[in-house]
Amino acid sequence: MSDQYAGGYTTRRNVGLIRVVTFTDPDKLNAHGALIERRVPRLSVVSRCIPDQPYGIHDDTSEKTAIPKIIELAHSLVDEDRVEALIVSCAADPAVRELQASLRVPVVGAGRSSALFALSRGEKIGMLGITPEPLDALTEVLGDRLVATAKPDGVANTVDLLKPEYRVQAVVAARSLVSQGAEAIAISCTGFATIGIIDELAAACGVPVVDPVVAAGVICDYWLT
Amino acid sequence: MSDQYAGGYTTRRNVGLIRVVTFTDPDKLNAHGALIERRVPRLSVVSRCIPDQPYGIHDDTSEKTAIPKIIELAHSLVDEDRVEALIVSCAADPAVRELQASLRVPVVGAGRSSALFALSRGEKIGMLGITPEPLDALTEVLGDRLVATAKPDGVANTVDLLKPEYRVQAVVAARSLVSQGAEAIAISCTGFATIGIIDELAAACGVPVVDPVVAAGVICDYWLT
């Protein structure tokens, strides 16, 4: 590569990323970190996952169970791994508010990041996730700019999204948001990033679609001045 | 430099940037583009300024006068310079909505970008600019999260900000926002970026302070997949 990309960067910056799904396969664990490093090459991402939640966060109960585990992991990433910023890679933004109040490093949630970037491109936002109801983490900033919410038919949790038969349902759901007036789509489940469908959705819909994982990485990078 | 920063990037991306202050000095014209290129090395920024507005946009009249000039420049940057995205480098986001509706490339305003990044770090946002009243471009997304607005005492337009005696007034104003509860500060005049005071403000206040120019650049970069 040419040195024209060097800019002022002389060192990479260490960022911690918390997965809220339990993985044993390191490639799966590191999948979101890899997406971020590809788009934000200055960042070096250390990924960790919470224990005993193989289906992730998909309802209120699973979210409540996850929160203390996320807080423990976050403190360990800051205190032991010495990360300079933290990403909670779940669009429900579990524990993000608490961690922002208790940690001195920037803490960024994928959900709010997705909503914020969607607002950079339009006034009428659609939300595409895995739950029939919109997520508070996104509605808090979207307010009445949220015009519609959709989920792929048949999908109940982030693991379902890995099944190829749901890709077409994701496209159908995204298109339904546009037909309801969405000028941009905020993805409200990081599983859509995991399966690499974001660009396909944008191409199929003709409107900008936000990758919540990359958006969180970009925001994190911004704050590491 | 090491090749660890290369990531997936093989080419730089051309972005157009519109200054709403008239400059004849190319260094001044290119100042915002240089700030963005330093933080987002993938972007190559082409800067243009509107004619006949040496004091920029600082009230309703100067904004109305600027809008048709911005639209003309934007179309010329897309049609002739072939830029892949556009930044309107003014926190009032003049003509941004119109350009988003009429151009096929991403169009990003510095004002909304500033507000969006502030919301990534807090629930109570202070706005620091050059007008006593908050700017609509930011309040549209901040809503009731805007807790206070401030300006440096004595500053009436972006050119005033260049005078060294106002740096201390900028710090005083930023601190007043924190004392009113701001957890993060959205800068609502790009002149604060021009004078390189953002990091100083953050250090003096102890809360995150958003650079509207860099934030716009980062958002623009995100959308150039």
Tab-separated table of C-alpha atoms in Angstrom:
chain	number	residue	atom	x	y	z
A	1	MET	CA	0.000	0.000	0.000
A	2	SER	CA	0.917	3.622	-0.443
A	3	ASP	CA	1.869	5.685	2.575
A	4	GLN	CA	-0.932	8.099	1.784
A	5	TYR	CA	-3.090	6.224	4.306
A	6	ALA	CA	-0.756	6.720	7.210
A	7	GLY	CA	-2.185	10.037	8.269
A	8	GLY	CA	-1.119	10.903	11.769
A	9	TYR	CA	-1.429	7.348	13.029
A	10	THR	CA	1.660	5.729	14.431
A	11	THR	CA	0.107	3.170	16.756
A	12	ARG	CA	-3.012	1.066	16.801
A	13	ARG	CA	-5.497	1.602	19.609
A	14	ASN	CA	-6.807	-1.228	21.779
A	15	VAL	CA	-10.544	-1.540	22.037
A	16	GLY	CA	-12.486	-4.132	24.011
A	17	LEU	CA	-15.595	-5.688	22.487
A	18	ILE	CA	-18.181	-7.626	24.442
A	19	ARG	CA	-20.232	-10.283	22.697
A	20	VAL	CA	-23.481	-11.086	24.473
A	21	VAL	CA	-23.685	-14.559	22.927
A	22	THR	CA	-21.569	-17.378	24.343
A	23	PHE	CA	-19.091	-18.790	21.834
A	24	THR	CA	-16.374	-21.419	22.072
A	25	ASP	CA	-15.208	-20.998	18.460
A	26	PRO	CA	-12.672	-18.145	18.404
A	27	ASP	CA	-13.600	-17.193	14.814
A	28	LYS	CA	-17.195	-16.672	15.884
A	29	LEU	CA	-16.124	-14.805	18.995
A	30	ASN	CA	-13.903	-12.501	16.920
A	31	ALA	CA	-16.313	-12.003	14.012
A	32	HIS	CA	-17.470	-8.518	15.064
A	33	GLY	CA	-13.945	-7.424	15.934
A	34	ALA	CA	-12.819	-8.524	12.463
A	35	LEU	CA	-15.590	-6.472	10.820
A	36	ILE	CA	-14.478	-3.408	12.757
A	37	GLU	CA	-10.769	-3.877	12.075
A	38	ARG	CA	-11.487	-4.148	8.362
A	39	ARG	CA	-13.344	-0.827	8.297
A	40	VAL	CA	-11.337	0.975	10.989
A	41	PRO	CA	-7.780	-0.292	10.575
A	42	ARG	CA	-6.444	1.870	13.410
A	43	LEU	CA	-8.327	-0.262	15.947
A	44	SER	CA	-7.108	-3.523	17.422
A	45	VAL	CA	-10.129	-5.273	18.922
A	46	VAL	CA	-10.012	-7.696	21.861
A	47	SER	CA	-13.258	-9.682	21.988
A	48	ARG	CA	-14.776	-11.471	24.987
A	49	CYS	CA	-18.153	-13.168	25.417
A	50	ILE	CA	-20.443	-13.609	28.392
A	51	PRO	CA	-20.808	-17.194	29.711
A	52	ASP	CA	-23.841	-19.481	29.541
A	53	GLN	CA	-25.979	-17.594	27.007
A	54	PRO	CA	-25.718	-19.544	23.730
A	55	TYR	CA	-28.839	-17.782	22.357
A	56	GLY	CA	-27.683	-14.314	23.350
A	57	ILE	CA	-30.078	-11.555	24.338
A	58	HIS	CA	-33.501	-11.902	22.745
A	59	ASP	CA	-35.992	-10.870	25.444
A	60	ASP	CA	-36.202	-9.066	28.795
A	61	THR	CA	-35.187	-12.111	30.841
A	62	SER	CA	-32.101	-12.916	28.803
A	63	GLU	CA	-31.135	-9.224	28.924
A	64	LYS	CA	-31.449	-9.026	32.719
A	65	THR	CA	-29.379	-12.195	33.099
A	66	ALA	CA	-26.669	-10.790	30.840
A	67	ILE	CA	-26.198	-7.373	32.468
A	68	PRO	CA	-24.056	-8.324	35.497
A	69	LYS	CA	-21.923	-10.571	33.264
A	70	ILE	CA	-21.349	-7.661	30.859
A	71	ILE	CA	-20.364	-5.338	33.694
A	72	GLU	CA	-17.881	-7.871	35.047
A	73	LEU	CA	-16.339	-8.444	31.611
A	74	ALA	CA	-16.128	-4.708	30.967
A	75	HIS	CA	-14.211	-4.031	34.150
A	76	SER	CA	-11.858	-6.915	33.409
A	77	LEU	CA	-11.177	-5.589	29.878
A	78	VAL	CA	-10.347	-2.148	31.249
A	79	ASP	CA	-8.408	-3.227	34.343
A	80	GLU	CA	-6.550	-6.257	32.988
A	81	ASP	CA	-6.468	-5.927	29.200
A	82	ARG	CA	-6.021	-2.146	29.448
A	83	VAL	CA	-8.377	-1.389	26.576
A	84	GLU	CA	-8.825	2.327	25.809
A	85	ALA	CA	-12.490	2.072	24.856
A	86	LEU	CA	-15.296	-0.466	25.009
A	87	ILE	CA	-17.964	-1.645	22.595
A	88	VAL	CA	-20.998	-3.569	23.801
A	89	SER	CA	-21.797	-5.427	20.599
A	90	CYS	CA	-25.518	-5.871	21.147
A	91	ALA	CA	-28.193	-3.527	19.818
A	92	ALA	CA	-30.126	-3.558	23.098
A	93	ASP	CA	-27.153	-1.656	24.582
A	94	PRO	CA	-27.269	-3.759	27.766
A	95	ALA	CA	-25.338	-2.172	30.647
A	96	VAL	CA	-24.075	0.669	28.446
A	97	ARG	CA	-25.554	3.458	30.571
A	98	GLU	CA	-24.181	1.914	33.787
A	99	LEU	CA	-20.735	1.410	32.256
A	100	GLN	CA	-20.616	4.965	30.902
A	101	ALA	CA	-21.234	6.187	34.431
A	102	SER	CA	-18.677	3.901	36.098
A	103	LEU	CA	-15.770	3.627	33.623
A	104	ARG	CA	-13.358	6.345	32.605
A	105	VAL	CA	-13.006	5.062	28.995
A	106	PRO	CA	-15.553	5.680	26.214
A	107	VAL	CA	-18.277	3.014	26.197
A	108	VAL	CA	-20.273	2.647	22.998
A	109	GLY	CA	-23.358	0.520	22.372
A	110	ALA	CA	-24.216	-0.939	18.964
A	111	GLY	CA	-27.908	-0.039	19.231
A	112	ARG	CA	-27.618	3.665	19.779
A	113	SER	CA	-24.751	3.807	17.262
A	114	SER	CA	-27.028	2.298	14.641
A	115	ALA	CA	-29.778	4.842	15.339
A	116	LEU	CA	-27.334	7.773	15.317
A	117	PHE	CA	-25.861	6.859	11.944
A	118	ALA	CA	-29.323	6.303	10.458
A	119	LEU	CA	-30.217	9.868	11.484
A	120	SER	CA	-27.230	11.128	9.495
A	121	ARG	CA	-29.035	10.144	6.280
A	122	GLY	CA	-32.740	10.667	6.781
A	123	GLU	CA	-35.686	11.908	8.815
A	124	LYS	CA	-37.815	8.774	8.478
A	125	ILE	CA	-36.069	5.736	9.906
A	126	GLY	CA	-37.007	2.069	9.722
A	127	MET	CA	-35.761	-0.444	12.298
A	128	LEU	CA	-34.859	-3.992	11.245
A	129	GLY	CA	-34.179	-6.520	13.993
A	130	ILE	CA	-35.226	-9.841	15.448
A	131	THR	CA	-38.010	-8.652	17.734
A	132	PRO	CA	-41.497	-7.477	16.702
A	133	GLU	CA	-41.218	-4.431	18.965
A	134	PRO	CA	-38.640	-1.656	18.484
A	135	LEU	CA	-35.693	-1.599	20.905
A	136	ASP	CA	-35.582	1.174	23.511
A	137	ALA	CA	-31.869	1.693	22.865
A	138	LEU	CA	-32.745	2.975	19.395
A	139	THR	CA	-36.147	4.588	20.002
A	140	GLU	CA	-34.595	6.756	22.703
A	141	VAL	CA	-32.766	8.711	20.014
A	142	LEU	CA	-35.053	8.112	17.033
A	143	GLY	CA	-38.218	9.322	18.781
A	144	ASP	CA	-40.981	9.976	16.271
A	145	ARG	CA	-38.516	9.638	13.402
A	146	LEU	CA	-39.038	5.880	13.712
A	147	VAL	CA	-41.634	5.150	11.027
A	148	ALA	CA	-41.701	1.335	11.039
A	149	THR	CA	-40.188	-1.780	12.640
A	150	ALA	CA	-39.710	-5.177	10.980
A	151	LYS	CA	-38.154	-8.589	11.560
A	152	PRO	CA	-37.473	-11.463	9.176
A	153	ASP	CA	-40.402	-13.867	9.304
A	154	GLY	CA	-39.596	-16.918	11.437
A	155	VAL	CA	-36.514	-15.512	13.189
A	156	ALA	CA	-36.662	-15.538	17.005
A	157	ASN	CA	-33.039	-15.017	18.064
A	158	THR	CA	-29.624	-14.139	16.676
A	159	VAL	CA	-28.697	-17.793	16.141
A	160	ASP	CA	-31.671	-18.230	13.782
A	161	LEU	CA	-30.188	-15.481	11.617
A	162	LEU	CA	-27.259	-17.760	10.801
A	163	LYS	CA	-29.585	-20.088	8.871
A	164	PRO	CA	-29.379	-19.293	5.146
A	165	GLU	CA	-33.133	-19.606	4.580
A	166	TYR	CA	-33.722	-16.397	6.522
A	167	ARG	CA	-31.636	-14.182	4.258
A	168	VAL	CA	-34.487	-13.731	1.834
A	169	GLN	CA	-36.844	-12.978	4.733
A	170	ALA	CA	-34.440	-10.265	5.874
A	171	VAL	CA	-34.600	-8.653	2.438
A	172	VAL	CA	-38.402	-8.875	2.440
A	173	ALA	CA	-38.522	-7.227	5.875
A	174	ALA	CA	-36.127	-4.440	4.856
A	175	ARG	CA	-38.149	-3.698	1.734
A	176	SER	CA	-41.314	-3.487	3.831
A	177	LEU	CA	-39.677	-0.698	5.849
A	178	VAL	CA	-38.966	1.284	2.690
A	179	SER	CA	-42.541	0.797	1.468
A	180	GLN	CA	-43.648	2.277	4.809
A	181	GLY	CA	-41.584	5.386	4.136
A	182	ALA	CA	-38.154	4.635	5.625
A	183	GLU	CA	-35.427	6.833	4.101
A	184	ALA	CA	-32.738	4.922	6.037
A	185	ILE	CA	-32.698	1.669	8.024
A	186	ALA	CA	-31.141	1.181	11.448
A	187	ILE	CA	-30.324	-2.481	12.054
A	188	SER	CA	-31.293	-3.420	15.610
A	189	CYS	CA	-29.589	-6.823	15.922
A	190	THR	CA	-25.868	-7.314	15.449
A	191	GLY	CA	-26.561	-10.750	13.949
A	192	PHE	CA	-27.276	-9.016	10.630
A	193	ALA	CA	-23.668	-7.803	10.672
A	194	THR	CA	-22.423	-11.294	11.576
A	195	ILE	CA	-24.047	-12.839	8.494
A	196	GLY	CA	-22.670	-10.122	6.207
A	197	ILE	CA	-26.017	-9.092	4.785
A	198	ILE	CA	-25.909	-5.317	5.317
A	199	ASP	CA	-24.638	-4.334	1.857
A	200	GLU	CA	-27.083	-6.777	0.252
A	201	LEU	CA	-29.960	-5.184	2.154
A	202	ALA	CA	-28.894	-1.684	1.102
A	203	ALA	CA	-28.646	-2.770	-2.537
A	204	ALA	CA	-32.024	-4.513	-2.403
A	205	CYS	CA	-33.773	-1.565	-0.725
A	206	GLY	CA	-32.148	1.452	-2.340
A	207	VAL	CA	-31.760	3.259	1.002
A	208	PRO	CA	-28.807	3.497	3.422
A	209	VAL	CA	-28.671	0.619	5.941
A	210	VAL	CA	-26.568	0.996	9.094
A	211	ASP	CA	-24.310	-1.820	10.301
A	212	PRO	CA	-24.565	-1.505	14.103
A	213	VAL	CA	-21.204	-3.178	14.722
A	214	VAL	CA	-19.181	-1.056	12.312
A	215	ALA	CA	-21.052	2.073	13.439
A	216	ALA	CA	-20.052	1.338	17.040
A	217	GLY	CA	-16.445	0.807	15.938
A	218	VAL	CA	-16.381	4.073	14.008
A	219	ILE	CA	-17.770	6.014	16.976
A	220	CYS	CA	-15.269	4.375	19.284
A	221	ASP	CA	-12.430	5.310	16.951
A	222	TYR	CA	-13.637	8.902	16.846
A	223	TRP	CA	-13.334	9.214	20.633
A	224	LEU	CA	-9.771	7.872	20.726
A	225	THR	CA	-8.151	11.198	19.895
B	1	MET	CA	4.581	3.059	8.489
B	2	SER	CA	3.581	-0.504	9.152
B	3	ASP	CA	1.118	-2.175	6.826
B	4	GLN	CA	-1.103	-2.941	9.759
B	5	TYR	CA	-3.129	0.183	8.997
B	6	ALA	CA	-3.884	-0.757	5.439
B	7	GLY	CA	-6.939	-2.832	6.244
B	8	GLY	CA	-9.067	-3.365	3.176
B	9	TYR	CA	-8.323	0.047	1.743
B	10	THR	CA	-6.631	0.210	-1.610
B	11	THR	CA	-7.734	3.624	-2.815
B	12	ARG	CA	-8.557	6.946	-1.241
B	13	ARG	CA	-12.079	8.277	-1.580
B	14	ASN	CA	-12.900	11.738	-2.866
B	15	VAL	CA	-15.109	13.861	-0.713
B	16	GLY	CA	-16.279	17.403	-1.395
B	17	LEU	CA	-16.370	19.927	1.424
B	18	ILE	CA	-18.223	23.217	1.286
B	19	ARG	CA	-17.016	26.156	3.366
B	20	VAL	CA	-19.690	28.744	4.021
B	21	VAL	CA	-17.133	31.488	4.606
B	22	THR	CA	-15.461	33.161	1.648
B	23	PHE	CA	-11.672	32.680	1.605
B	24	THR	CA	-8.957	33.671	-0.826
B	25	ASP	CA	-6.122	32.024	1.148
B	26	PRO	CA	-5.987	28.346	0.093
B	27	ASP	CA	-4.660	27.280	3.533
B	28	LYS	CA	-7.726	28.770	5.186
B	29	LEU	CA	-10.007	27.275	2.560
B	30	ASN	CA	-8.472	23.834	3.101
B	31	ALA	CA	-8.252	23.985	6.910
B	32	HIS	CA	-11.303	21.784	7.561
B	33	GLY	CA	-10.320	19.316	4.863
B	34	ALA	CA	-6.891	19.009	6.467
B	35	LEU	CA	-8.445	18.283	9.880
B	36	ILE	CA	-10.526	15.511	8.335
B	37	GLU	CA	-7.666	13.991	6.333
B	38	ARG	CA	-5.546	13.826	9.486
B	39	ARG	CA	-8.201	11.866	11.369
B	40	VAL	CA	-9.636	9.889	8.439
B	41	PRO	CA	-6.672	9.170	6.175
B	42	ARG	CA	-8.781	7.260	3.644
B	43	LEU	CA	-10.495	10.488	2.593
B	44	SER	CA	-9.145	12.977	0.083
B	45	VAL	CA	-11.038	16.223	0.606
B	46	VAL	CA	-11.707	18.827	-2.114
B	47	SER	CA	-12.732	22.121	-0.486
B	48	ARG	CA	-14.708	24.966	-2.060
B	49	CYS	CA	-16.157	28.107	-0.533
B	50	ILE	CA	-19.217	30.184	-1.320
B	51	PRO	CA	-18.549	33.672	-2.770
B	52	ASP	CA	-19.124	37.064	-1.130
B	53	GLN	CA	-19.657	35.997	2.496
B	54	PRO	CA	-16.443	36.889	4.356
B	55	TYR	CA	-18.257	36.623	7.737
B	56	GLY	CA	-19.891	33.286	6.928
B	57	ILE	CA	-23.279	32.291	8.283
B	58	HIS	CA	-24.107	33.915	11.605
B	59	ASP	CA	-27.825	34.791	11.432
B	60	ASP	CA	-30.974	34.019	9.430
B	61	THR	CA	-30.227	36.527	6.686
B	62	SER	CA	-26.687	35.304	6.060
B	63	GLU	CA	-27.982	31.718	6.046
B	64	LYS	CA	-30.714	32.453	3.485
B	65	THR	CA	-28.219	34.243	1.264
B	66	ALA	CA	-25.845	31.281	1.442
B	67	ILE	CA	-28.261	28.469	0.610
B	68	PRO	CA	-28.504	28.842	-3.193
B	69	LYS	CA	-24.721	29.283	-3.358
B	70	ILE	CA	-24.218	26.051	-1.408
B	71	ILE	CA	-26.587	24.157	-3.671
B	72	GLU	CA	-24.789	25.390	-6.774
B	73	LEU	CA	-21.363	24.453	-5.345
B	74	ALA	CA	-22.625	21.023	-4.266
B	75	HIS	CA	-23.887	20.167	-7.725
B	76	SER	CA	-20.639	21.336	-9.261
B	77	LEU	CA	-18.586	19.179	-6.848
B	78	VAL	CA	-20.643	16.108	-7.727
B	79	ASP	CA	-20.983	16.710	-11.459
B	80	GLU	CA	-17.552	18.130	-12.259
B	81	ASP	CA	-15.214	17.049	-9.444
B	82	ARG	CA	-16.938	13.663	-9.192
B	83	VAL	CA	-16.838	13.583	-5.399
B	84	GLU	CA	-18.407	10.487	-3.830
B	85	ALA	CA	-19.833	12.274	-0.797
B	86	LEU	CA	-20.357	15.830	0.401
B	87	ILE	CA	-19.798	17.647	3.673
B	88	VAL	CA	-21.431	20.983	4.376
B	89	SER	CA	-18.935	22.315	6.892
B	90	CYS	CA	-21.259	24.609	8.826
B	91	ALA	CA	-23.116	23.622	11.974
B	92	ALA	CA	-26.359	25.241	10.805
B	93	ASP	CA	-26.473	22.468	8.157
B	94	PRO	CA	-27.585	24.949	5.497
B	95	ALA	CA	-29.078	23.242	2.414
B	96	VAL	CA	-28.294	19.768	3.771
B	97	ARG	CA	-31.895	18.536	3.690
B	98	GLU	CA	-32.406	19.833	0.149
B	99	LEU	CA	-29.142	18.290	-1.058
B	100	GLN	CA	-29.906	14.919	0.564
B	101	ALA	CA	-33.156	14.877	-1.408
B	102	SER	CA	-31.625	15.927	-4.730
B	103	LEU	CA	-28.185	14.273	-4.854
B	104	ARG	CA	-27.405	10.569	-5.119
B	105	VAL	CA	-24.252	10.777	-2.941
B	106	PRO	CA	-24.255	10.941	0.883
B	107	VAL	CA	-24.570	14.525	2.130
B	108	VAL	CA	-23.495	15.177	5.717
B	109	GLY	CA	-23.876	18.355	7.757
B	110	ALA	CA	-21.479	19.320	10.535
B	111	GLY	CA	-24.248	20.400	12.922
B	112	ARG	CA	-26.236	17.220	13.035
B	113	SER	CA	-22.989	15.200	13.062
B	114	SER	CA	-21.909	17.063	16.182
B	115	ALA	CA	-25.210	16.370	17.942
B	116	LEU	CA	-25.180	12.686	16.949
B	117	PHE	CA	-21.681	12.083	18.311
B	118	ALA	CA	-22.488	13.934	21.535
B	119	LEU	CA	-25.409	11.530	22.044
B	120	SER	CA	-22.970	8.618	21.833
B	121	ARG	CA	-21.481	9.714	25.169
B	122	GLY	CA	-24.247	11.158	27.303
B	123	GLU	CA	-27.886	11.913	27.933
B	124	LYS	CA	-27.431	15.546	28.936
B	125	ILE	CA	-25.849	17.575	26.168
B	126	GLY	CA	-24.507	21.118	26.206
B	127	MET	CA	-24.217	23.173	23.011
B	128	LEU	CA	-21.301	25.557	22.515
B	129	GLY	CA	-21.457	27.919	19.548
B	130	ILE	CA	-21.395	31.551	18.501
B	131	THR	CA	-25.092	32.341	18.853
B	132	PRO	CA	-27.043	32.808	22.095
B	133	GLU	CA	-29.819	30.542	20.838
B	134	PRO	CA	-29.321	26.826	20.081
B	135	LEU	CA	-29.182	25.828	16.402
B	136	ASP	CA	-32.141	23.929	14.948
B	137	ALA	CA	-29.794	21.556	13.126
B	138	LEU	CA	-28.678	20.198	16.510
B	139	THR	CA	-31.852	20.583	18.567
B	140	GLU	CA	-33.732	18.513	15.994
B	141	VAL	CA	-31.879	15.430	17.186
B	142	LEU	CA	-31.014	16.464	20.745
B	143	GLY	CA	-34.592	17.313	21.740
B	144	ASP	CA	-34.913	17.590	25.506
B	145	ARG	CA	-31.444	16.119	25.963
B	146	LEU	CA	-30.134	19.647	25.320
B	147	VAL	CA	-29.586	20.992	28.839
B	148	ALA	CA	-27.779	24.273	28.129
B	149	THR	CA	-26.417	26.521	25.366
B	150	ALA	CA	-23.419	28.856	25.618
B	151	LYS	CA	-21.213	31.135	23.519
B	152	PRO	CA	-17.887	32.802	24.266
B	153	ASP	CA	-18.548	36.281	25.589
B	154	GLY	CA	-17.968	38.907	22.883
B	155	VAL	CA	-17.958	36.566	19.890
B	156	ALA	CA	-20.483	37.416	17.178
B	157	ASN	CA	-19.299	35.425	14.155
B	158	THR	CA	-16.818	32.754	13.117
B	159	VAL	CA	-14.156	35.328	12.206
B	160	ASP	CA	-14.177	36.667	15.788
B	161	LEU	CA	-13.218	33.188	16.962
B	162	LEU	CA	-9.877	33.555	15.211
B	163	LYS	CA	-8.869	36.286	17.677
B	164	PRO	CA	-6.723	34.761	20.451
B	165	GLU	CA	-8.444	36.723	23.230
B	166	TYR	CA	-11.587	34.661	22.802
B	167	ARG	CA	-9.948	31.307	23.570
B	168	VAL	CA	-10.290	31.839	27.287
B	169	GLN	CA	-13.923	32.902	26.826
B	170	ALA	CA	-14.547	29.653	24.957
B	171	VAL	CA	-13.198	27.681	27.919
B	172	VAL	CA	-15.346	29.705	30.331
B	173	ALA	CA	-18.429	29.037	28.204
B	174	ALA	CA	-17.698	25.300	27.950
B	175	ARG	CA	-17.239	25.019	31.707
B	176	SER	CA	-20.553	26.786	32.260
B	177	LEU	CA	-22.237	24.017	30.256
B	178	VAL	CA	-20.742	21.355	32.510
B	179	SER	CA	-21.823	23.258	35.620
B	180	GLN	CA	-25.351	23.184	34.165
B	181	GLY	CA	-25.207	19.393	33.930
B	182	ALA	CA	-23.788	18.680	30.469
B	183	GLU	CA	-22.244	15.188	30.242
B	184	ALA	CA	-20.990	15.896	26.717
B	185	ILE	CA	-20.668	19.037	24.589
B	186	ALA	CA	-21.732	19.376	20.965
B	187	ILE	CA	-19.871	22.222	19.289
B	188	SER	CA	-22.275	24.206	17.102
B	189	CYS	CA	-19.843	26.354	15.120
B	190	THR	CA	-17.101	24.882	12.957
B	191	GLY	CA	-14.877	27.850	13.825
B	192	PHE	CA	-13.993	26.059	17.071
B	193	ALA	CA	-12.468	23.292	14.946
B	194	THR	CA	-10.638	25.853	12.801
B	195	ILE	CA	-8.863	27.341	15.805
B	196	GLY	CA	-7.882	23.910	17.137
B	197	ILE	CA	-9.441	24.368	20.541
B	198	ILE	CA	-11.541	21.211	20.828
B	199	ASP	CA	-9.026	19.067	22.746
B	200	GLU	CA	-8.252	22.003	25.023
B	201	LEU	CA	-11.944	22.411	25.808
B	202	ALA	CA	-12.327	18.710	26.586
B	203	ALA	CA	-9.315	18.799	28.887
B	204	ALA	CA	-10.536	21.945	30.642
B	205	CYS	CA	-14.081	20.599	31.107
B	206	GLY	CA	-13.548	16.923	31.821
B	207	VAL	CA	-16.351	15.862	29.473
B	208	PRO	CA	-16.280	14.708	25.839
B	209	VAL	CA	-16.440	17.585	23.324
B	210	VAL	CA	-17.414	16.874	19.703
B	211	ASP	CA	-15.499	18.423	16.814
B	212	PRO	CA	-18.259	19.022	14.246
B	213	VAL	CA	-15.864	18.953	11.280
B	214	VAL	CA	-14.148	15.686	12.161
B	215	ALA	CA	-17.492	14.129	13.148
B	216	ALA	CA	-18.876	14.993	9.710
B	217	GLY	CA	-15.775	13.494	8.087
B	218	VAL	CA	-16.073	10.279	10.097
B	219	ILE	CA	-19.758	9.888	9.194
B	220	CYS	CA	-18.977	10.551	5.551
B	221	ASP	CA	-16.240	7.911	5.621
B	222	TYR	CA	-18.643	5.405	7.182
B	223	TRP	CA	-21.059	5.738	4.268
B	224	LEU	CA	-18.362	5.179	1.617
B	225	THR	CA	-18.459	1.384	1.850
